[in-house]
């Protein structure tokens, strides 16, 4: 009962892999830096909206679109 189901994704295409690698590196670096600043009080929590907007500007919506396409392909393959 303690095992959490794993979300599966189909293997990314070469184009998807390139898009994910570029964006996820930048997003992860920025996120890690800012979360530490929020926790340590170096960044006021009032800047949370600016933080989330910057994540969008970097390309989180594109990452989500790629992940959704991967998931959709996997579900279509399972349905066959």
PDB file of N, CA, C and O in Angstrom:
ATOM      1  N   UNK A   1       0.809  -1.222   0.000  1.00  0.00           N
ATOM      2  CA  UNK A   1       0.000   0.000   0.000  1.00  0.00           C
ATOM      3  C   UNK A   1       0.847   1.279   0.000  1.00  0.00           C
ATOM      4  O   UNK A   1       0.319   2.357  -0.153  1.00  0.00           O
ATOM      5  N   UNK A   2       2.153   1.164   0.232  1.00  0.00           N
ATOM      6  CA  UNK A   2       3.012   2.340   0.329  1.00  0.00           C
ATOM      7  C   UNK A   2       3.706   2.680  -0.982  1.00  0.00           C
ATOM      8  O   UNK A   2       4.413   3.668  -1.061  1.00  0.00           O
ATOM      9  N   UNK A   3       3.504   1.860  -1.981  1.00  0.00           N
ATOM     10  CA  UNK A   3       4.147   2.116  -3.269  1.00  0.00           C
ATOM     11  C   UNK A   3       3.301   3.098  -4.059  1.00  0.00           C
ATOM     12  O   UNK A   3       2.104   2.895  -4.257  1.00  0.00           O
ATOM     13  N   UNK A   4       3.953   4.164  -4.509  1.00  0.00           N
ATOM     14  CA  UNK A   4       3.274   5.184  -5.300  1.00  0.00           C
ATOM     15  C   UNK A   4       3.464   4.839  -6.768  1.00  0.00           C
ATOM     16  O   UNK A   4       4.586   4.568  -7.208  1.00  0.00           O
ATOM     17  N   UNK A   5       2.381   4.845  -7.561  1.00  0.00           N
ATOM     18  CA  UNK A   5       2.531   4.540  -8.982  1.00  0.00           C
ATOM     19  C   UNK A   5       3.453   5.543  -9.666  1.00  0.00           C
ATOM     20  O   UNK A   5       3.425   6.737  -9.369  1.00  0.00           O
ATOM     21  N   UNK A   6       4.268   5.041 -10.567  1.00  0.00           N
ATOM     22  CA  UNK A   6       5.196   5.884 -11.306  1.00  0.00           C
ATOM     23  C   UNK A   6       4.517   6.376 -12.577  1.00  0.00           C
ATOM     24  O   UNK A   6       3.844   5.613 -13.264  1.00  0.00           O
ATOM     25  N   UNK A   7       4.690   7.649 -12.871  1.00  0.00           N
ATOM     26  CA  UNK A   7       4.158   8.192 -14.117  1.00  0.00           C
ATOM     27  C   UNK A   7       5.127   7.819 -15.222  1.00  0.00           C
ATOM     28  O   UNK A   7       6.321   8.101 -15.139  1.00  0.00           O
ATOM     29  N   UNK A   8       4.612   7.162 -16.228  1.00  0.00           N
ATOM     30  CA  UNK A   8       5.450   6.734 -17.331  1.00  0.00           C
ATOM     31  C   UNK A   8       5.380   7.753 -18.457  1.00  0.00           C
ATOM     32  O   UNK A   8       4.375   8.419 -18.641  1.00  0.00           O
ATOM     33  N   UNK A   9       6.462   7.840 -19.224  1.00  0.00           N
ATOM     34  CA  UNK A   9       6.493   8.672 -20.408  1.00  0.00           C
ATOM     35  C   UNK A   9       7.115   7.849 -21.532  1.00  0.00           C
ATOM     36  O   UNK A   9       7.987   7.017 -21.279  1.00  0.00           O
ATOM     37  N   UNK A  10       6.685   8.100 -22.752  1.00  0.00           N
ATOM     38  CA  UNK A  10       7.343   7.489 -23.905  1.00  0.00           C
ATOM     39  C   UNK A  10       8.701   8.153 -24.064  1.00  0.00           C
ATOM     40  O   UNK A  10       8.909   9.286 -23.621  1.00  0.00           O
ATOM     41  N   UNK A  11       9.619   7.451 -24.695  1.00  0.00           N
ATOM     42  CA  UNK A  11      10.939   8.032 -24.928  1.00  0.00           C
ATOM     43  C   UNK A  11      10.797   9.287 -25.783  1.00  0.00           C
ATOM     44  O   UNK A  11      10.005   9.316 -26.729  1.00  0.00           O
ATOM     45  N   UNK A  12      11.539  10.336 -25.439  1.00  0.00           N
ATOM     46  CA  UNK A  12      11.434  11.570 -26.222  1.00  0.00           C
ATOM     47  C   UNK A  12      12.079  11.404 -27.591  1.00  0.00           C
ATOM     48  O   UNK A  12      13.019  10.629 -27.761  1.00  0.00           O
ATOM     49  N   UNK A  13      11.560  12.138 -28.552  1.00  0.00           N
ATOM     50  CA  UNK A  13      12.208  12.202 -29.852  1.00  0.00           C
ATOM     51  C   UNK A  13      13.501  12.990 -29.690  1.00  0.00           C
ATOM     52  O   UNK A  13      13.732  13.616 -28.655  1.00  0.00           O
ATOM     53  N   UNK A  14      14.336  12.992 -30.716  1.00  0.00           N
ATOM     54  CA  UNK A  14      15.584  13.748 -30.620  1.00  0.00           C
ATOM     55  C   UNK A  14      15.303  15.230 -30.430  1.00  0.00           C
ATOM     56  O   UNK A  14      15.952  15.895 -29.616  1.00  0.00           O
ATOM     57  N   UNK A  15      14.316  15.756 -31.161  1.00  0.00           N
ATOM     58  CA  UNK A  15      13.952  17.180 -31.023  1.00  0.00           C
ATOM     59  C   UNK A  15      13.445  17.466 -29.610  1.00  0.00           C
ATOM     60  O   UNK A  15      13.840  18.445 -28.987  1.00  0.00           O
ATOM     61  N   UNK A  16      12.568  16.584 -29.099  1.00  0.00           N
ATOM     62  CA  UNK A  16      12.045  16.783 -27.750  1.00  0.00           C
ATOM     63  C   UNK A  16      13.170  16.729 -26.721  1.00  0.00           C
ATOM     64  O   UNK A  16      13.201  17.531 -25.789  1.00  0.00           O
ATOM     65  N   UNK A  17      14.076  15.807 -26.898  1.00  0.00           N
ATOM     66  CA  UNK A  17      15.192  15.676 -25.975  1.00  0.00           C
ATOM     67  C   UNK A  17      16.034  16.950 -25.952  1.00  0.00           C
ATOM     68  O   UNK A  17      16.408  17.431 -24.878  1.00  0.00           O
ATOM     69  N   UNK A  18      16.316  17.508 -27.115  1.00  0.00           N
ATOM     70  CA  UNK A  18      17.089  18.749 -27.190  1.00  0.00           C
ATOM     71  C   UNK A  18      16.352  19.899 -26.503  1.00  0.00           C
ATOM     72  O   UNK A  18      16.954  20.683 -25.763  1.00  0.00           O
ATOM     73  N   UNK A  19      15.040  20.003 -26.762  1.00  0.00           N
ATOM     74  CA  UNK A  19      14.247  21.069 -26.130  1.00  0.00           C
ATOM     75  C   UNK A  19      14.235  20.915 -24.623  1.00  0.00           C
ATOM     76  O   UNK A  19      14.411  21.887 -23.878  1.00  0.00           O
ATOM     77  N   UNK A  20      14.030  19.689 -24.154  1.00  0.00           N
ATOM     78  CA  UNK A  20      13.977  19.445 -22.716  1.00  0.00           C
ATOM     79  C   UNK A  20      15.317  19.733 -22.051  1.00  0.00           C
ATOM     80  O   UNK A  20      15.360  20.376 -20.998  1.00  0.00           O
ATOM     81  N   UNK A  21      16.395  19.271 -22.645  1.00  0.00           N
ATOM     82  CA  UNK A  21      17.714  19.463 -22.033  1.00  0.00           C
ATOM     83  C   UNK A  21      18.039  20.936 -21.844  1.00  0.00           C
ATOM     84  O   UNK A  21      18.508  21.347 -20.784  1.00  0.00           O
ATOM     85  N   UNK A  22      17.807  21.736 -22.868  1.00  0.00           N
ATOM     86  CA  UNK A  22      18.115  23.170 -22.763  1.00  0.00           C
ATOM     87  C   UNK A  22      17.278  23.839 -21.694  1.00  0.00           C
ATOM     88  O   UNK A  22      17.791  24.557 -20.839  1.00  0.00           O
ATOM     89  N   UNK A  23      15.992  23.609 -21.756  1.00  0.00           N
ATOM     90  CA  UNK A  23      15.086  24.321 -20.854  1.00  0.00           C
ATOM     91  C   UNK A  23      15.165  23.810 -19.416  1.00  0.00           C
ATOM     92  O   UNK A  23      15.168  24.600 -18.474  1.00  0.00           O
ATOM     93  N   UNK A  24      15.227  22.500 -19.244  1.00  0.00           N
ATOM     94  CA  UNK A  24      15.246  21.962 -17.879  1.00  0.00           C
ATOM     95  C   UNK A  24      16.504  22.344 -17.121  1.00  0.00           C
ATOM     96  O   UNK A  24      16.454  22.557 -15.911  1.00  0.00           O
ATOM     97  N   UNK A  25      17.623  22.443 -17.813  1.00  0.00           N
ATOM     98  CA  UNK A  25      18.860  22.881 -17.155  1.00  0.00           C
ATOM     99  C   UNK A  25      18.692  24.295 -16.609  1.00  0.00           C
ATOM    100  O   UNK A  25      18.994  24.570 -15.440  1.00  0.00           O
ATOM    101  N   UNK A  26      18.194  25.192 -17.446  1.00  0.00           N
ATOM    102  CA  UNK A  26      18.002  26.582 -17.019  1.00  0.00           C
ATOM    103  C   UNK A  26      16.948  26.700 -15.922  1.00  0.00           C
ATOM    104  O   UNK A  26      17.129  27.426 -14.943  1.00  0.00           O
ATOM    105  N   UNK A  27      15.842  25.982 -16.085  1.00  0.00           N
ATOM    106  CA  UNK A  27      14.761  26.040 -15.103  1.00  0.00           C
ATOM    107  C   UNK A  27      15.239  25.506 -13.752  1.00  0.00           C
ATOM    108  O   UNK A  27      15.005  26.123 -12.712  1.00  0.00           O
ATOM    109  N   UNK A  28      15.903  24.366 -13.761  1.00  0.00           N
ATOM    110  CA  UNK A  28      16.361  23.747 -12.516  1.00  0.00           C
ATOM    111  C   UNK A  28      17.363  24.636 -11.790  1.00  0.00           C
ATOM    112  O   UNK A  28      17.271  24.818 -10.570  1.00  0.00           O
ATOM    113  N   UNK A  29      18.308  25.199 -12.527  1.00  0.00           N
ATOM    114  CA  UNK A  29      19.301  26.077 -11.911  1.00  0.00           C
ATOM    115  C   UNK A  29      18.630  27.285 -11.267  1.00  0.00           C
ATOM    116  O   UNK A  29      18.890  27.617 -10.104  1.00  0.00           O
ATOM    117  N   UNK A  30      17.756  27.951 -12.010  1.00  0.00           N
ATOM    118  CA  UNK A  30      17.061  29.132 -11.494  1.00  0.00           C
ATOM    119  C   UNK A  30      16.196  28.763 -10.291  1.00  0.00           C
ATOM    120  O   UNK A  30      16.217  29.444  -9.259  1.00  0.00           O
ATOM    121  N   UNK A  31      15.446  27.672 -10.416  1.00  0.00           N
ATOM    122  CA  UNK A  31      14.560  27.249  -9.328  1.00  0.00           C
ATOM    123  C   UNK A  31      15.341  26.963  -8.057  1.00  0.00           C
ATOM    124  O   UNK A  31      14.975  27.421  -6.979  1.00  0.00           O
ATOM    125  N   UNK A  32      16.425  26.205  -8.186  1.00  0.00           N
ATOM    126  CA  UNK A  32      17.222  25.853  -7.012  1.00  0.00           C
ATOM    127  C   UNK A  32      17.789  27.096  -6.326  1.00  0.00           C
ATOM    128  O   UNK A  32      17.755  27.208  -5.100  1.00  0.00           O
ATOM    129  N   UNK A  33      18.303  28.024  -7.121  1.00  0.00           N
ATOM    130  CA  UNK A  33      18.853  29.261  -6.549  1.00  0.00           C
ATOM    131  C   UNK A  33      17.781  30.073  -5.828  1.00  0.00           C
ATOM    132  O   UNK A  33      17.994  30.556  -4.717  1.00  0.00           O
ATOM    133  N   UNK A  34      16.632  30.217  -6.463  1.00  0.00           N
ATOM    134  CA  UNK A  34      15.584  31.054  -5.883  1.00  0.00           C
ATOM    135  C   UNK A  34      14.920  30.411  -4.667  1.00  0.00           C
ATOM    136  O   UNK A  34      14.608  31.107  -3.697  1.00  0.00           O
ATOM    137  N   UNK A  35      14.723  29.117  -4.694  1.00  0.00           N
ATOM    138  CA  UNK A  35      14.125  28.449  -3.535  1.00  0.00           C
ATOM    139  C   UNK A  35      15.038  28.621  -2.319  1.00  0.00           C
ATOM    140  O   UNK A  35      14.563  28.911  -1.221  1.00  0.00           O
ATOM    141  N   UNK A  36      16.335  28.469  -2.531  1.00  0.00           N
ATOM    142  CA  UNK A  36      17.274  28.679  -1.419  1.00  0.00           C
ATOM    143  C   UNK A  36      17.175  30.112  -0.904  1.00  0.00           C
ATOM    144  O   UNK A  36      17.177  30.338   0.312  1.00  0.00           O
ATOM    145  N   UNK A  37      17.074  31.079  -1.806  1.00  0.00           N
ATOM    146  CA  UNK A  37      16.957  32.474  -1.377  1.00  0.00           C
ATOM    147  C   UNK A  37      15.672  32.724  -0.612  1.00  0.00           C
ATOM    148  O   UNK A  37      15.671  33.453   0.383  1.00  0.00           O
ATOM    149  N   UNK A  38      14.563  32.135  -1.069  1.00  0.00           N
ATOM    150  CA  UNK A  38      13.296  32.290  -0.341  1.00  0.00           C
ATOM    151  C   UNK A  38      13.408  31.685   1.056  1.00  0.00           C
ATOM    152  O   UNK A  38      12.985  32.288   2.037  1.00  0.00           O
ATOM    153  N   UNK A  39      13.994  30.505   1.149  1.00  0.00           N
ATOM    154  CA  UNK A  39      14.117  29.823   2.439  1.00  0.00           C
ATOM    155  C   UNK A  39      15.021  30.602   3.393  1.00  0.00           C
ATOM    156  O   UNK A  39      14.719  30.731   4.582  1.00  0.00           O
ATOM    157  N   UNK A  40      16.108  31.136   2.873  1.00  0.00           N
ATOM    158  CA  UNK A  40      17.070  31.850   3.717  1.00  0.00           C
ATOM    159  C   UNK A  40      16.676  33.298   3.996  1.00  0.00           C
ATOM    160  O   UNK A  40      17.363  33.998   4.730  1.00  0.00           O
ATOM    161  N   UNK A  41      15.587  33.735   3.396  1.00  0.00           N
ATOM    162  CA  UNK A  41      15.136  35.098   3.613  1.00  0.00           C
ATOM    163  C   UNK A  41      15.888  36.139   2.801  1.00  0.00           C
ATOM    164  O   UNK A  41      15.757  37.331   3.041  1.00  0.00           O
ATOM    165  N   UNK A  42      16.661  35.693   1.835  1.00  0.00           N
ATOM    166  CA  UNK A  42      17.395  36.623   0.982  1.00  0.00           C
ATOM    167  C   UNK A  42      16.513  37.198  -0.121  1.00  0.00           C
ATOM    168  O   UNK A  42      16.870  38.196  -0.738  1.00  0.00           O
ATOM    169  N   UNK A  43      15.383  36.558  -0.341  1.00  0.00           N
ATOM    170  CA  UNK A  43      14.408  37.015  -1.341  1.00  0.00           C
ATOM    171  C   UNK A  43      13.053  37.074  -0.647  1.00  0.00           C
ATOM    172  O   UNK A  43      12.612  36.094  -0.043  1.00  0.00           O
ATOM    173  N   UNK A  44      12.378  38.214  -0.704  1.00  0.00           N
ATOM    174  CA  UNK A  44      11.072  38.297  -0.031  1.00  0.00           C
ATOM    175  C   UNK A  44      10.028  37.446  -0.749  1.00  0.00           C
ATOM    176  O   UNK A  44      10.015  37.353  -1.975  1.00  0.00           O
ATOM    177  N   UNK A  45       9.153  36.829   0.025  1.00  0.00           N
ATOM    178  CA  UNK A  45       8.118  35.964  -0.538  1.00  0.00           C
ATOM    179  C   UNK A  45       7.182  36.750  -1.459  1.00  0.00           C
ATOM    180  O   UNK A  45       6.528  36.172  -2.320  1.00  0.00           O
ATOM    181  N   UNK A  46       7.157  38.067  -1.297  1.00  0.00           N
ATOM    182  CA  UNK A  46       6.334  38.899  -2.167  1.00  0.00           C
ATOM    183  C   UNK A  46       6.795  38.806  -3.629  1.00  0.00           C
ATOM    184  O   UNK A  46       6.059  39.181  -4.542  1.00  0.00           O
ATOM    185  N   UNK A  47       7.999  38.310  -3.864  1.00  0.00           N
ATOM    186  CA  UNK A  47       8.515  38.162  -5.224  1.00  0.00           C
ATOM    187  C   UNK A  47       8.188  36.800  -5.841  1.00  0.00           C
ATOM    188  O   UNK A  47       8.711  36.457  -6.899  1.00  0.00           O
ATOM    189  N   UNK A  48       7.320  36.040  -5.176  1.00  0.00           N
ATOM    190  CA  UNK A  48       6.962  34.712  -5.682  1.00  0.00           C
ATOM    191  C   UNK A  48       6.362  34.790  -7.084  1.00  0.00           C
ATOM    192  O   UNK A  48       6.688  33.964  -7.947  1.00  0.00           O
ATOM    193  N   UNK A  49       5.493  35.747  -7.334  1.00  0.00           N
ATOM    194  CA  UNK A  49       4.889  35.878  -8.663  1.00  0.00           C
ATOM    195  C   UNK A  49       5.944  36.186  -9.726  1.00  0.00           C
ATOM    196  O   UNK A  49       5.862  35.678 -10.852  1.00  0.00           O
ATOM    197  N   UNK A  50       6.935  36.982  -9.384  1.00  0.00           N
ATOM    198  CA  UNK A  50       8.031  37.260 -10.322  1.00  0.00           C
ATOM    199  C   UNK A  50       8.813  35.973 -10.601  1.00  0.00           C
ATOM    200  O   UNK A  50       9.226  35.712 -11.736  1.00  0.00           O
ATOM    201  N   UNK A  51       9.014  35.182  -9.556  1.00  0.00           N
ATOM    202  CA  UNK A  51       9.717  33.907  -9.685  1.00  0.00           C
ATOM    203  C   UNK A  51       8.967  32.974 -10.639  1.00  0.00           C
ATOM    204  O   UNK A  51       9.561  32.412 -11.569  1.00  0.00           O
ATOM    205  N   UNK A  52       7.671  32.815 -10.417  1.00  0.00           N
ATOM    206  CA  UNK A  52       6.906  31.912 -11.285  1.00  0.00           C
ATOM    207  C   UNK A  52       6.824  32.441 -12.714  1.00  0.00           C
ATOM    208  O   UNK A  52       6.854  31.657 -13.662  1.00  0.00           O
ATOM    209  N   UNK A  53       6.750  33.750 -12.879  1.00  0.00           N
ATOM    210  CA  UNK A  53       6.738  34.318 -14.225  1.00  0.00           C
ATOM    211  C   UNK A  53       8.060  34.052 -14.937  1.00  0.00           C
ATOM    212  O   UNK A  53       8.086  33.738 -16.122  1.00  0.00           O
ATOM    213  N   UNK A  54       9.163  34.143 -14.213  1.00  0.00           N
ATOM    214  CA  UNK A  54      10.473  33.887 -14.813  1.00  0.00           C
ATOM    215  C   UNK A  54      10.586  32.428 -15.248  1.00  0.00           C
ATOM    216  O   UNK A  54      11.133  32.126 -16.308  1.00  0.00           O
ATOM    217  N   UNK A  55      10.033  31.521 -14.465  1.00  0.00           N
ATOM    218  CA  UNK A  55      10.010  30.099 -14.851  1.00  0.00           C
ATOM    219  C   UNK A  55       9.221  29.937 -16.152  1.00  0.00           C
ATOM    220  O   UNK A  55       9.627  29.192 -17.044  1.00  0.00           O
ATOM    221  N   UNK A  56       8.099  30.645 -16.267  1.00  0.00           N
ATOM    222  CA  UNK A  56       7.324  30.601 -17.518  1.00  0.00           C
ATOM    223  C   UNK A  56       8.132  31.181 -18.672  1.00  0.00           C
ATOM    224  O   UNK A  56       8.126  30.644 -19.777  1.00  0.00           O
ATOM    225  N   UNK A  57       8.814  32.291 -18.413  1.00  0.00           N
ATOM    226  CA  UNK A  57       9.624  32.931 -19.457  1.00  0.00           C
ATOM    227  C   UNK A  57      10.745  32.005 -19.941  1.00  0.00           C
ATOM    228  O   UNK A  57      11.076  32.009 -21.130  1.00  0.00           O
ATOM    229  N   UNK A  58      11.320  31.246 -19.048  1.00  0.00           N
ATOM    230  CA  UNK A  58      12.383  30.323 -19.428  1.00  0.00           C
ATOM    231  C   UNK A  58      11.826  29.200 -20.307  1.00  0.00           C
ATOM    232  O   UNK A  58      12.514  28.721 -21.195  1.00  0.00           O
ATOM    233  N   UNK A  59      10.582  28.788 -20.050  1.00  0.00           N
ATOM    234  CA  UNK A  59       9.979  27.801 -20.944  1.00  0.00           C
ATOM    235  C   UNK A  59       9.320  26.604 -20.306  1.00  0.00           C
ATOM    236  O   UNK A  59       9.222  25.545 -20.922  1.00  0.00           O
ATOM    237  N   UNK A  60       8.799  26.744 -19.098  1.00  0.00           N
ATOM    238  CA  UNK A  60       8.160  25.597 -18.447  1.00  0.00           C
ATOM    239  C   UNK A  60       6.943  25.110 -19.231  1.00  0.00           C
ATOM    240  O   UNK A  60       6.663  23.907 -19.260  1.00  0.00           O
ATOM    241  N   UNK A  61       6.236  26.012 -19.905  1.00  0.00           N
ATOM    242  CA  UNK A  61       5.076  25.585 -20.685  1.00  0.00           C
ATOM    243  C   UNK A  61       5.495  24.675 -21.836  1.00  0.00           C
ATOM    244  O   UNK A  61       4.799  23.713 -22.165  1.00  0.00           O
ATOM    245  N   UNK A  62       6.638  24.942 -22.429  1.00  0.00           N
ATOM    246  CA  UNK A  62       7.165  24.094 -23.491  1.00  0.00           C
ATOM    247  C   UNK A  62       7.545  22.720 -22.936  1.00  0.00           C
ATOM    248  O   UNK A  62       7.276  21.691 -23.554  1.00  0.00           O
ATOM    249  N   UNK A  63       8.153  22.702 -21.760  1.00  0.00           N
ATOM    250  CA  UNK A  63       8.508  21.439 -21.112  1.00  0.00           C
ATOM    251  C   UNK A  63       7.247  20.619 -20.849  1.00  0.00           C
ATOM    252  O   UNK A  63       7.200  19.411 -21.128  1.00  0.00           O
ATOM    253  N   UNK A  64       6.227  21.268 -20.343  1.00  0.00           N
ATOM    254  CA  UNK A  64       4.969  20.558 -20.067  1.00  0.00           C
ATOM    255  C   UNK A  64       4.334  20.035 -21.347  1.00  0.00           C
ATOM    256  O   UNK A  64       3.772  18.929 -21.358  1.00  0.00           O
ATOM    257  N   UNK A  65       4.416  20.790 -22.434  1.00  0.00           N
ATOM    258  CA  UNK A  65       3.865  20.343 -23.719  1.00  0.00           C
ATOM    259  C   UNK A  65       4.602  19.101 -24.222  1.00  0.00           C
ATOM    260  O   UNK A  65       3.975  18.158 -24.720  1.00  0.00           O
ATOM    261  N   UNK A  66       5.924  19.084 -24.073  1.00  0.00           N
ATOM    262  CA  UNK A  66       6.707  17.923 -24.483  1.00  0.00           C
ATOM    263  C   UNK A  66       6.332  16.718 -23.626  1.00  0.00           C
ATOM    264  O   UNK A  66       6.102  15.618 -24.142  1.00  0.00           O
ATOM    265  N   UNK A  67       6.269  16.905 -22.331  1.00  0.00           N
ATOM    266  CA  UNK A  67       5.904  15.799 -21.433  1.00  0.00           C
ATOM    267  C   UNK A  67       4.491  15.278 -21.739  1.00  0.00           C
ATOM    268  O   UNK A  67       4.245  14.073 -21.694  1.00  0.00           O
ATOM    269  N   UNK A  68       3.569  16.185 -22.048  1.00  0.00           N
ATOM    270  CA  UNK A  68       2.214  15.760 -22.386  1.00  0.00           C
ATOM    271  C   UNK A  68       2.209  14.946 -23.674  1.00  0.00           C
ATOM    272  O   UNK A  68       1.524  13.925 -23.771  1.00  0.00           O
ATOM    273  N   UNK A  69       2.989  15.375 -24.661  1.00  0.00           N
ATOM    274  CA  UNK A  69       3.080  14.636 -25.923  1.00  0.00           C
ATOM    275  C   UNK A  69       3.658  13.240 -25.683  1.00  0.00           C
ATOM    276  O   UNK A  69       3.174  12.250 -26.254  1.00  0.00           O
ATOM    277  N   UNK A  70       4.668  13.151 -24.832  1.00  0.00           N
ATOM    278  CA  UNK A  70       5.250  11.851 -24.498  1.00  0.00           C
ATOM    279  C   UNK A  70       4.209  10.953 -23.825  1.00  0.00           C
ATOM    280  O   UNK A  70       4.083   9.774 -24.166  1.00  0.00           O
ATOM    281  N   UNK A  71       3.501  11.510 -22.876  1.00  0.00           N
ATOM    282  CA  UNK A  71       2.488  10.742 -22.158  1.00  0.00           C
ATOM    283  C   UNK A  71       1.378  10.294 -23.104  1.00  0.00           C
ATOM    284  O   UNK A  71       0.941   9.142 -23.060  1.00  0.00           O
ATOM    285  N   UNK A  72       0.937  11.185 -23.983  1.00  0.00           N
ATOM    286  CA  UNK A  72      -0.107  10.847 -24.945  1.00  0.00           C
ATOM    287  C   UNK A  72       0.332   9.708 -25.866  1.00  0.00           C
ATOM    288  O   UNK A  72      -0.451   8.805 -26.176  1.00  0.00           O
ATOM    289  N   UNK A  73       1.598   9.758 -26.322  1.00  0.00           N
ATOM    290  CA  UNK A  73       2.122   8.682 -27.181  1.00  0.00           C
ATOM    291  C   UNK A  73       2.126   7.343 -26.427  1.00  0.00           C
ATOM    292  O   UNK A  73       1.778   6.302 -26.982  1.00  0.00           O
ATOM    293  N   UNK A  74       2.522   7.395 -25.176  1.00  0.00           N
ATOM    294  CA  UNK A  74       2.556   6.180 -24.370  1.00  0.00           C
ATOM    295  C   UNK A  74       1.147   5.603 -24.207  1.00  0.00           C
ATOM    296  O   UNK A  74       0.931   4.402 -24.369  1.00  0.00           O
ATOM    297  N   UNK A  75       0.200   6.465 -23.905  1.00  0.00           N
ATOM    298  CA  UNK A  75      -1.177   5.998 -23.723  1.00  0.00           C
ATOM    299  C   UNK A  75      -1.743   5.430 -25.022  1.00  0.00           C
ATOM    300  O   UNK A  75      -2.454   4.432 -25.011  1.00  0.00           O
ATOM    301  N   UNK A  76      -1.411   6.076 -26.149  1.00  0.00           N
ATOM    302  CA  UNK A  76      -1.876   5.573 -27.449  1.00  0.00           C
ATOM    303  C   UNK A  76      -1.263   4.203 -27.746  1.00  0.00           C
ATOM    304  O   UNK A  76      -1.952   3.304 -28.258  1.00  0.00           O
ATOM    305  N   UNK A  77       0.015   4.023 -27.403  1.00  0.00           N
ATOM    306  CA  UNK A  77       0.677   2.741 -27.624  1.00  0.00           C
ATOM    307  C   UNK A  77       0.074   1.643 -26.745  1.00  0.00           C
ATOM    308  O   UNK A  77      -0.053   0.500 -27.165  1.00  0.00           O
ATOM    309  N   UNK A  78      -0.293   1.985 -25.541  1.00  0.00           N
ATOM    310  CA  UNK A  78      -0.890   1.004 -24.628  1.00  0.00           C
ATOM    311  C   UNK A  78      -2.286   0.601 -25.104  1.00  0.00           C
ATOM    312  O   UNK A  78      -2.718  -0.512 -24.853  1.00  0.00           O
ATOM    313  N   UNK A  79      -2.962   1.535 -25.772  1.00  0.00           N
ATOM    314  CA  UNK A  79      -4.319   1.278 -26.234  1.00  0.00           C
ATOM    315  C   UNK A  79      -4.370   0.384 -27.456  1.00  0.00           C
ATOM    316  O   UNK A  79      -5.426  -0.147 -27.807  1.00  0.00           O
ATOM    317  N   UNK A  80      -3.263   0.157 -28.108  1.00  0.00           N
ATOM    318  CA  UNK A  80      -3.248  -0.651 -29.335  1.00  0.00           C
ATOM    319  C   UNK A  80      -3.173  -2.115 -29.039  1.00  0.00           C
ATOM    320  O   UNK A  80      -2.702  -2.634 -28.159  1.00  0.00           O
TER     321      UNK A  80
END
